[in-house]
Amino acid sequence: METLNGLKRTHYCGDLREANIGAEVVLMGWVQRKRNLGGLIFADVRDRQGIAQIVFDTEVSKEAFEKAEKLGSEYVVAVTGKVFERQSKNPNMPTGDIEVFAQELRILNEAATPPIYIKDDDDVSENLRLKYRYLDLRKASMQKNFILRHKVGSIVRNYLSENGFLEIETPMLTKPTPEGARDYLVPSRVNQGKFYALPQSPQLFKQLLMVAGMDRYFQIVKCFRDEDLRADRQPEFTQIDCEMSFVEIDDIIGIMEEMMKKIFKDALNVEIQTPFVRIPYKMAMEKYGSDKPDLRFGFELVDISEEVKDCDFKVFTGAVQSGGSVRGINIKANADSFTRKGITKLEDFAKTYGAKGLAWMKYTTEGITSPISKFLSEETLNAITEKMDAKEGDLLLFVADNNKVVFDSLGHLRVEVAKQLEILDKNEYKLAWVTEFPLFEYDEEEDRYVAVHHPFTAPMDEDLEMLETDPVSVRAKAYDIVLNGFELGGGSLRIYNEELQKKMFKSLGFSEEEAYEKFGFLLDAFKYGTPPHGGIAFGFDRLIMLLAGEDNIRQVIAFPKTQNATCPLTEAPSFAEEKQLEELGIKVVDEEK
Amino acid sequence: METLNGLKRTHYCGDLREANIGAEVVLMGWVQRKRNLGGLIFADVRDRQGIAQIVFDTEVSKEAFEKAEKLGSEYVVAVTGKVFERQSKNPNMPTGDIEVFAQELRILNEAATPPIYIKDDDDVSENLRLKYRYLDLRKASMQKNFILRHKVGSIVRNYLSENGFLEIETPMLTKPTPEGARDYLVPSRVNQGKFYALPQSPQLFKQLLMVAGMDRYFQIVKCFRDEDLRADRQPEFTQIDCEMSFVEIDDIIGIMEEMMKKIFKDALNVEIQTPFVRIPYKMAMEKYGSDKPDLRFGFELVDISEEVKDCDFKVFTGAVQSGGSVRGINIKANADSFTRKGITKLEDFAKTYGAKGLAWMKYTTEGITSPISKFLSEETLNAITEKMDAKEGDLLLFVADNNKVVFDSLGHLRVEVAKQLEILDKNEYKLAWVTEFPLFEYDEEEDRYVAVHHPFTAPMDEDLEMLETDPVSVRAKAYDIVLNGFELGGGSLRIYNEELQKKMFKSLGFSEEEAYEKFGFLLDAFKYGTPPHGGIAFGFDRLIMLLAGEDNIRQVIAFPKTQNATCPLTEAPSFAEEKQLEELGIKVVDEEK
């Protein structure tokens, strides 16, 4: 192995272009592949920016050529040479117009045969990829993702900084989050028997920073939730967390829209239009069956309860009579895209969201074809087709049930149909705000109301009176930002009045003592001059995933955990030493017990 | 209480200047104080940027005046008004040239009498300040510290970004650090009986990112150490963490010097000179008795062992004979600054660092005055004064002991003397690199060598041969950056060769199995093409503390912990619920046991 000994890189391999022809360069990187051809040796050398073709020619340097014969895949090299126009250009490579004739080669390190290939289309198990993450990250696609992640982080930080936000760090070792998900606990050694919690978000601290007069706060910060993992969840995740004083909803939305605009422009060179559409929660559910609607396509939900409430089809009338509804979506001009078998598959899909069945109609040249048409009078059929704006060639799909099931199944179904029809364009970005969320929802398990966002969210002024009489009808000063069917983030104006906050806790079923025990320091803080304030938090990992066009959040996290919260690379978590547990004053309970 | 209802702030209070005279402004902030004078009400309104004087005049608005009568300290207000030139200007206030005549006043929130005053010189206990941190942070000095902290973070991020560094997040829930300080552990629920550790630094991950070809990495990142706290230590602290591939020491030092230069210029408008002086560890100890020398003043250590080795003063000769040394510092032109009593106090100080006594000489007009001169021949005295470059008016202080005690006591003594003489200028910044650290030190407790930096630090090439024969003499490719007696950061070139890394582990007393168990995945990674790499980490909190001219790290951390690792505000850590411990499969051991 040789050393650098003062040798300095002049260019990244991947940055070389025609303009560099004639230049003497020093490149450093990894051997992607090597081949002998016509007495020459060609080696593709790779670094973070891309690949350059190096030519070893005995007539340029016999010594370099002889060393090059020893090169294997993933050897680490330093090459000194001159850039030439390439004989046979490769238009598929950014550096395809040039090649570098090597004057000197240093082998800085050797490499054993890697257990996974360093190429994007390598089809190995994700577990193996995570075990050898340091090799997996060498892939061009992964390097691109992390360059993008860095870039978006920079854009966000600079934008917020220019707009008067201060990045202020909040504690990682803190107090359990009341009313949140499950916390990660950290046993204290100095205060034996007590525990810190890792933060689920800096919510309380950022509100305290507003009480502290910091005016505008942000942080790109790790948060933690000990929940069972789904595809796009990680035990630790990153938030862009913001809070502002002396603002109302429009101020926050305005600043955040400009931020999104800047991210899309500077990171992807995509122009997005502001202001984004704002959809009240109720409308989002009624039109899209979802509070995070994908707006890239239609197939909106239509309520036909009124039209069918007196028909002979018991499934429909039963749903309406028991307080539910019958709703449909019109898959415009796609009657022929789905066979009966295809529709049965859609029905199976809808059933996974609780639907008992899926009624359908095809509007053919012969009129309506449908297994349920026999239950419906011509008048009813006409009313339905009119309400659904059905034309020849359309496919109509219906679900009748309670509203929750209708929304959930049709909401997912419209996306599923769009996927099957391949009409979703990854490069189209439809951003929207969903507003006027309900403040409370009823928690069956706990048998009480819980906060939809969190207990510090302010109710809408016009609904204040219902706080005690009709909590579920109270809407919140809350807003989510939605992109292509994903929730990118959400926030709210906060309660900044001690009395209102106490009333809120009461609605959540806390006695004054309980409220004080859980949130005492916040209630205390509210006494001493709290400004009106509000904020928002974005899921940074998910944002990057969508910007990178990835389907999996682990593609944009350098060292993610698996679904069972382990790291195949480091084998974390692991057993602790007895001595350490003793110092902490804790014991592992025997599993067999 | 009134609401904003569309009202928008036009200016920060503290930003108003003469140029704003005549402008209609909307200000929002807190009432610092209020007074009635000549039929007018004057209120100082404060926001993040400073204070503006608001005048309430019945002739401008009777309604505003009447509301203003109700204002109390720390009330939250919105004021609409017009900027006028002030009648009696206040040159001590940045906004002292203007005042705002209020047309409208809205009281956005009231405030109870705060338990601490919102002014910088308020002399309350730190515990009370931390309990009401949201009030403490309202102080101008604290706001200034966090604005500075944000600014330096921005400068660092943008500088590193422009120099090709990618900010890549590394895991918080990870594996225990072998060979480190005590870890914070996080019990795993999904993998009961196992624990994550919070990172002491992202060391292994940043090296893996270099193996992954990310080329240049950085992160401003929280790290954790469960150690007993000293004044400038916190359980969680923030590092500027960097790593680079294909570099040598000069490359890293060069990039970091420019970064420091930029920080001082852009944050403090202070020009610092590059390159910084580089002092090998051995020289630092011999000249300053410290590996983090304060270079703002002289009083350098001088070895007089040779001069006194044959004298009649047993304390001196004994130290030399047993392998130690006799060294002194010359407190130039300050013989009169210290009385005998003052010198006795210095001796007491030296004793806290292990010195058995402090010998001294004053060079007066009558020659040398010293309790030990009777033991020294004139020849010896002359040799000493010559070696010490002593002139009339100088005070010489000596310690004789083993080198560790001599360095430690004289090193601290020279700083203590400088403090007492008040020659330390907070606005003078002396930056230096200390290099060529020893690779190992002997750990009495563990009875083996341990790594001074960490086990991945590369030995100097010229010392490689001593790795097995004479480990303590091996110097490392390590460097610390030092500012005015504080270690700001440190780093090293890393071992990137599997064989050398194995040899290193062997020197640390690990069997091959142990080494593999502790560092297996790093050793594995080294097989597959590891580039030469190295890095550095800066203590961000300490850097900000020094830039802010603060003496205490808690002044630059928004929500710090006390010395016993608790938070007086949130009362973290706290007891966990039994259910949660059950889910984690752990138990608190009864304290009484």
Short mmCIF file of C-alpha atoms in Angstrom, two decimals, chain A residues 271-524:
data_model
loop_
_atom_site.label_atom_id
_atom_site.label_comp_id
_atom_site.label_asym_id
_atom_site.label_seq_id
_atom_site.Cartn_x
_atom_site.Cartn_y
_atom_site.Cartn_z
CA GLU A 271 -41.49 25.55 -10.17
CA ILE A 272 -44.46 25.12 -7.87
CA GLN A 273 -47.29 27.57 -7.62
CA THR A 274 -48.25 29.39 -4.45
CA PRO A 275 -50.57 29.79 -2.67
CA PHE A 276 -51.37 26.10 -2.26
CA VAL A 277 -54.98 25.07 -2.26
CA ARG A 278 -56.52 24.88 1.23
CA ILE A 279 -59.02 22.14 1.90
CA PRO A 280 -60.98 22.00 5.14
CA TYR A 281 -60.76 18.58 6.75
CA LYS A 282 -64.45 17.85 6.23
CA MET A 283 -64.21 18.57 2.53
CA ALA A 284 -61.03 16.50 2.20
CA MET A 285 -62.82 13.51 3.68
CA GLU A 286 -65.91 14.00 1.54
CA LYS A 287 -64.05 14.52 -1.73
CA TYR A 288 -61.03 12.27 -1.27
CA GLY A 289 -61.87 10.02 1.66
CA SER A 290 -58.59 11.11 3.20
CA ASP A 291 -57.03 13.93 5.20
CA LYS A 292 -53.94 13.63 3.00
CA PRO A 293 -55.46 13.62 -0.46
CA ASP A 294 -53.45 12.93 -3.59
CA LEU A 295 -54.53 15.74 -5.89
CA ARG A 296 -52.75 14.57 -9.02
CA PHE A 297 -55.96 12.97 -10.32
CA GLY A 298 -59.74 13.09 -10.00
CA PHE A 299 -61.98 10.13 -9.12
CA GLU A 300 -63.45 12.24 -6.35
CA LEU A 301 -65.99 10.76 -3.97
CA VAL A 302 -69.64 11.58 -4.63
CA ASP A 303 -72.38 11.12 -2.07
CA ILE A 304 -75.41 9.34 -3.60
CA SER A 305 -77.16 8.63 -0.30
CA GLU A 306 -80.00 10.95 -1.22
CA GLU A 307 -80.46 9.29 -4.62
CA VAL A 308 -80.59 5.71 -3.27
CA LYS A 309 -82.17 6.13 0.13
CA ASP A 310 -85.49 4.72 -1.07
CA CYS A 311 -84.30 2.13 -3.57
CA ASP A 312 -84.73 -1.63 -3.28
CA PHE A 313 -81.10 -2.43 -2.69
CA LYS A 314 -80.94 -3.19 1.01
CA VAL A 315 -77.17 -2.69 1.25
CA PHE A 316 -77.60 0.91 0.15
CA THR A 317 -80.72 1.76 2.10
CA GLY A 318 -79.46 -0.02 5.20
CA ALA A 319 -76.29 2.07 5.24
CA VAL A 320 -78.21 5.30 4.85
CA GLN A 321 -80.79 4.37 7.47
CA SER A 322 -78.17 3.52 10.08
CA GLY A 323 -76.59 6.95 9.68
CA GLY A 324 -73.93 5.99 7.17
CA SER A 325 -73.77 6.83 3.50
CA VAL A 326 -73.42 5.50 -0.01
CA ARG A 327 -70.67 7.08 -2.02
CA GLY A 328 -69.05 6.37 -5.31
CA ILE A 329 -66.12 7.29 -7.47
CA ASN A 330 -66.24 7.65 -11.22
CA ILE A 331 -63.27 6.09 -12.99
CA LYS A 332 -63.69 8.25 -16.06
CA ALA A 333 -63.34 6.55 -19.47
CA ASN A 334 -61.94 3.40 -17.97
CA ALA A 335 -64.85 0.97 -18.11
CA ASP A 336 -62.74 -1.23 -20.37
CA SER A 337 -59.65 -1.07 -18.20
CA PHE A 338 -61.15 -3.37 -15.59
CA THR A 339 -62.47 -6.85 -16.25
CA ARG A 340 -64.86 -8.50 -13.82
CA LYS A 341 -61.85 -10.22 -12.33
CA GLY A 342 -60.10 -6.87 -12.03
CA ILE A 343 -63.10 -5.41 -10.25
CA THR A 344 -63.21 -8.38 -7.88
CA LYS A 345 -59.60 -7.58 -7.01
CA LEU A 346 -60.58 -3.98 -6.32
CA GLU A 347 -63.35 -5.28 -4.09
CA ASP A 348 -60.86 -7.40 -2.15
CA PHE A 349 -58.72 -4.29 -1.78
CA ALA A 350 -61.67 -2.25 -0.49
CA LYS A 351 -62.48 -5.00 1.99
CA THR A 352 -59.05 -4.61 3.63
CA TYR A 353 -60.29 -1.17 4.67
CA GLY A 354 -63.48 -2.52 6.18
CA ALA A 355 -65.89 -2.36 3.22
CA LYS A 356 -68.30 -5.28 3.11
CA GLY A 357 -68.45 -5.14 -0.65
CA LEU A 358 -67.93 -3.01 -3.71
CA ALA A 359 -70.90 -2.21 -5.98
CA TRP A 360 -70.05 -1.24 -9.55
CA MET A 361 -71.61 -0.02 -12.77
CA LYS A 362 -70.19 0.20 -16.24
CA TYR A 363 -71.68 2.76 -18.61
CA THR A 364 -71.42 0.93 -21.95
CA THR A 365 -72.87 1.64 -25.39
CA GLU A 366 -75.82 -0.48 -24.27
CA GLY A 367 -76.31 1.61 -21.14
CA ILE A 368 -75.58 0.59 -17.56
CA THR A 369 -74.19 -2.86 -16.88
CA SER A 370 -74.17 -3.69 -13.19
CA PRO A 371 -74.94 -6.58 -10.88
CA ILE A 372 -77.12 -4.24 -8.84
CA SER A 373 -79.09 -2.59 -11.62
CA LYS A 374 -81.92 -5.06 -11.07
CA PHE A 375 -82.51 -3.48 -7.65
CA LEU A 376 -82.64 0.03 -9.00
CA SER A 377 -85.46 1.77 -10.87
CA GLU A 378 -84.59 3.58 -14.07
CA GLU A 379 -85.26 6.82 -12.27
CA THR A 380 -82.79 5.95 -9.52
CA LEU A 381 -80.21 4.82 -12.07
CA ASN A 382 -80.59 8.10 -13.90
CA ALA A 383 -80.28 10.05 -10.68
CA ILE A 384 -77.11 8.17 -9.82
CA THR A 385 -75.49 8.59 -13.23
CA GLU A 386 -76.40 12.24 -13.23
CA LYS A 387 -74.98 12.84 -9.75
CA MET A 388 -71.87 10.90 -10.66
CA ASP A 389 -71.53 12.77 -13.94
CA ALA A 390 -71.32 9.35 -15.67
CA LYS A 391 -70.80 9.15 -19.43
CA GLU A 392 -70.37 6.30 -21.80
CA GLY A 393 -67.11 4.48 -21.05
CA ASP A 394 -67.07 5.28 -17.33
CA LEU A 395 -66.71 2.83 -14.48
CA LEU A 396 -68.51 3.64 -11.23
CA LEU A 397 -67.53 2.08 -7.89
CA PHE A 398 -69.64 2.35 -4.74
CA VAL A 399 -69.28 1.60 -1.07
CA ALA A 400 -72.17 1.74 1.41
CA ASP A 401 -71.31 1.71 5.10
CA ASN A 402 -70.73 4.01 8.03
CA ASN A 403 -68.84 7.13 6.94
CA LYS A 404 -65.53 6.04 8.43
CA VAL A 405 -65.47 2.85 6.36
CA VAL A 406 -66.81 4.57 3.25
CA PHE A 407 -64.13 7.25 3.37
CA ASP A 408 -61.34 4.91 4.27
CA SER A 409 -62.10 2.28 1.64
CA LEU A 410 -63.01 4.65 -1.21
CA GLY A 411 -60.15 6.98 -0.29
CA HIS A 412 -57.64 4.18 -0.63
CA LEU A 413 -59.44 2.70 -3.62
CA ARG A 414 -59.17 5.86 -5.69
CA VAL A 415 -55.40 5.84 -5.17
CA GLU A 416 -55.18 2.12 -5.90
CA VAL A 417 -57.10 2.55 -9.15
CA ALA A 418 -54.82 5.44 -10.14
CA LYS A 419 -51.79 3.26 -9.46
CA GLN A 420 -53.21 0.41 -11.54
CA LEU A 421 -53.98 2.82 -14.36
CA GLU A 422 -50.43 4.17 -14.07
CA ILE A 423 -51.57 7.77 -14.15
CA LEU A 424 -49.47 8.86 -11.16
CA ASP A 425 -46.52 10.96 -12.26
CA LYS A 426 -43.68 11.00 -9.73
CA ASN A 427 -42.49 14.28 -11.18
CA GLU A 428 -45.77 16.04 -10.62
CA TYR A 429 -46.04 17.70 -7.22
CA LYS A 430 -49.45 18.68 -5.87
CA LEU A 431 -49.17 20.51 -2.59
CA ALA A 432 -52.12 21.42 -0.43
CA TRP A 433 -53.07 22.45 3.08
CA VAL A 434 -55.71 20.54 4.96
CA THR A 435 -57.25 22.83 7.57
CA GLU A 436 -59.94 22.97 10.22
CA PHE A 437 -59.14 19.59 11.71
CA PRO A 438 -61.30 18.41 14.57
CA LEU A 439 -59.71 19.31 17.90
CA PHE A 440 -60.66 16.08 19.62
CA GLU A 441 -61.34 12.51 18.72
CA TYR A 442 -62.85 9.86 20.89
CA ASP A 443 -60.45 7.18 22.07
CA GLU A 444 -62.32 3.88 22.53
CA GLU A 445 -59.51 2.27 24.48
CA GLU A 446 -59.12 5.11 26.97
CA ASP A 447 -62.84 5.91 26.91
CA ARG A 448 -62.24 9.65 26.70
CA TYR A 449 -61.50 12.42 24.23
CA VAL A 450 -57.92 12.81 23.11
CA ALA A 451 -56.34 15.62 21.13
CA VAL A 452 -56.06 14.98 17.39
CA HIS A 453 -52.89 17.07 17.14
CA HIS A 454 -51.80 17.70 20.73
CA PRO A 455 -53.31 19.30 23.80
CA PHE A 456 -51.77 22.72 23.08
CA THR A 457 -53.62 23.26 19.82
CA ALA A 458 -55.97 26.23 19.89
CA PRO A 459 -59.66 25.73 19.09
CA MET A 460 -61.22 27.88 16.36
CA ASP A 461 -62.71 31.01 17.88
CA GLU A 462 -66.15 30.35 16.41
CA ASP A 463 -66.25 26.89 18.00
CA LEU A 464 -65.10 27.92 21.48
CA GLU A 465 -68.55 27.64 22.94
CA MET A 466 -68.86 23.96 22.05
CA LEU A 467 -65.70 23.07 24.01
CA GLU A 468 -67.71 21.76 26.90
CA THR A 469 -71.03 20.97 25.22
CA ASP A 470 -70.01 19.28 21.99
CA PRO A 471 -66.26 18.63 21.94
CA VAL A 472 -66.18 16.50 18.77
CA SER A 473 -67.60 19.34 16.74
CA VAL A 474 -64.90 21.79 17.79
CA ARG A 475 -62.46 22.54 15.01
CA ALA A 476 -58.81 23.34 15.65
CA LYS A 477 -56.54 26.07 14.36
CA ALA A 478 -54.51 23.26 12.85
CA TYR A 479 -53.18 22.60 9.40
CA ASP A 480 -51.38 19.77 7.65
CA ILE A 481 -49.32 20.15 4.53
CA VAL A 482 -49.93 17.37 2.05
CA LEU A 483 -47.94 16.28 -0.99
CA ASN A 484 -49.17 13.65 -3.43
CA GLY A 485 -51.07 11.71 -0.79
CA PHE A 486 -48.43 12.04 1.93
CA GLU A 487 -48.60 14.19 5.02
CA LEU A 488 -45.41 16.23 4.89
CA GLY A 489 -46.01 18.08 8.09
CA GLY A 490 -48.49 19.72 10.32
CA GLY A 491 -48.92 22.41 12.88
CA SER A 492 -51.26 24.71 14.67
CA LEU A 493 -51.73 27.92 16.51
CA ARG A 494 -51.25 27.21 20.19
CA ILE A 495 -53.27 28.04 23.22
CA TYR A 496 -51.44 30.85 25.02
CA ASN A 497 -53.96 31.57 27.72
CA GLU A 498 -53.73 29.72 31.00
CA GLU A 499 -57.52 29.56 31.47
CA LEU A 500 -58.19 28.15 28.01
CA GLN A 501 -55.38 25.63 28.42
CA LYS A 502 -56.93 24.48 31.70
CA LYS A 503 -60.32 24.15 30.01
CA MET A 504 -58.68 22.07 27.30
CA PHE A 505 -57.15 19.72 29.85
CA LYS A 506 -60.55 19.38 31.47
CA SER A 507 -62.08 18.35 28.14
CA LEU A 508 -59.34 15.74 27.87
CA GLY A 509 -60.53 14.33 31.16
CA PHE A 510 -57.71 15.53 33.41
CA SER A 511 -58.35 16.79 36.88
CA GLU A 512 -56.58 20.01 37.73
CA GLU A 513 -54.04 18.02 39.73
CA GLU A 514 -53.34 15.65 36.85
CA ALA A 515 -53.01 18.52 34.42
CA TYR A 516 -50.60 20.27 36.70
CA GLU A 517 -48.58 17.15 37.30
CA LYS A 518 -48.21 16.52 33.58
CA PHE A 519 -47.88 20.05 32.24
CA GLY A 520 -47.25 22.15 35.32
CA PHE A 521 -44.24 24.04 34.02
CA LEU A 522 -46.08 25.02 30.85
CA LEU A 523 -49.10 26.25 32.82
CA ASP A 524 -46.70 28.16 35.05
#
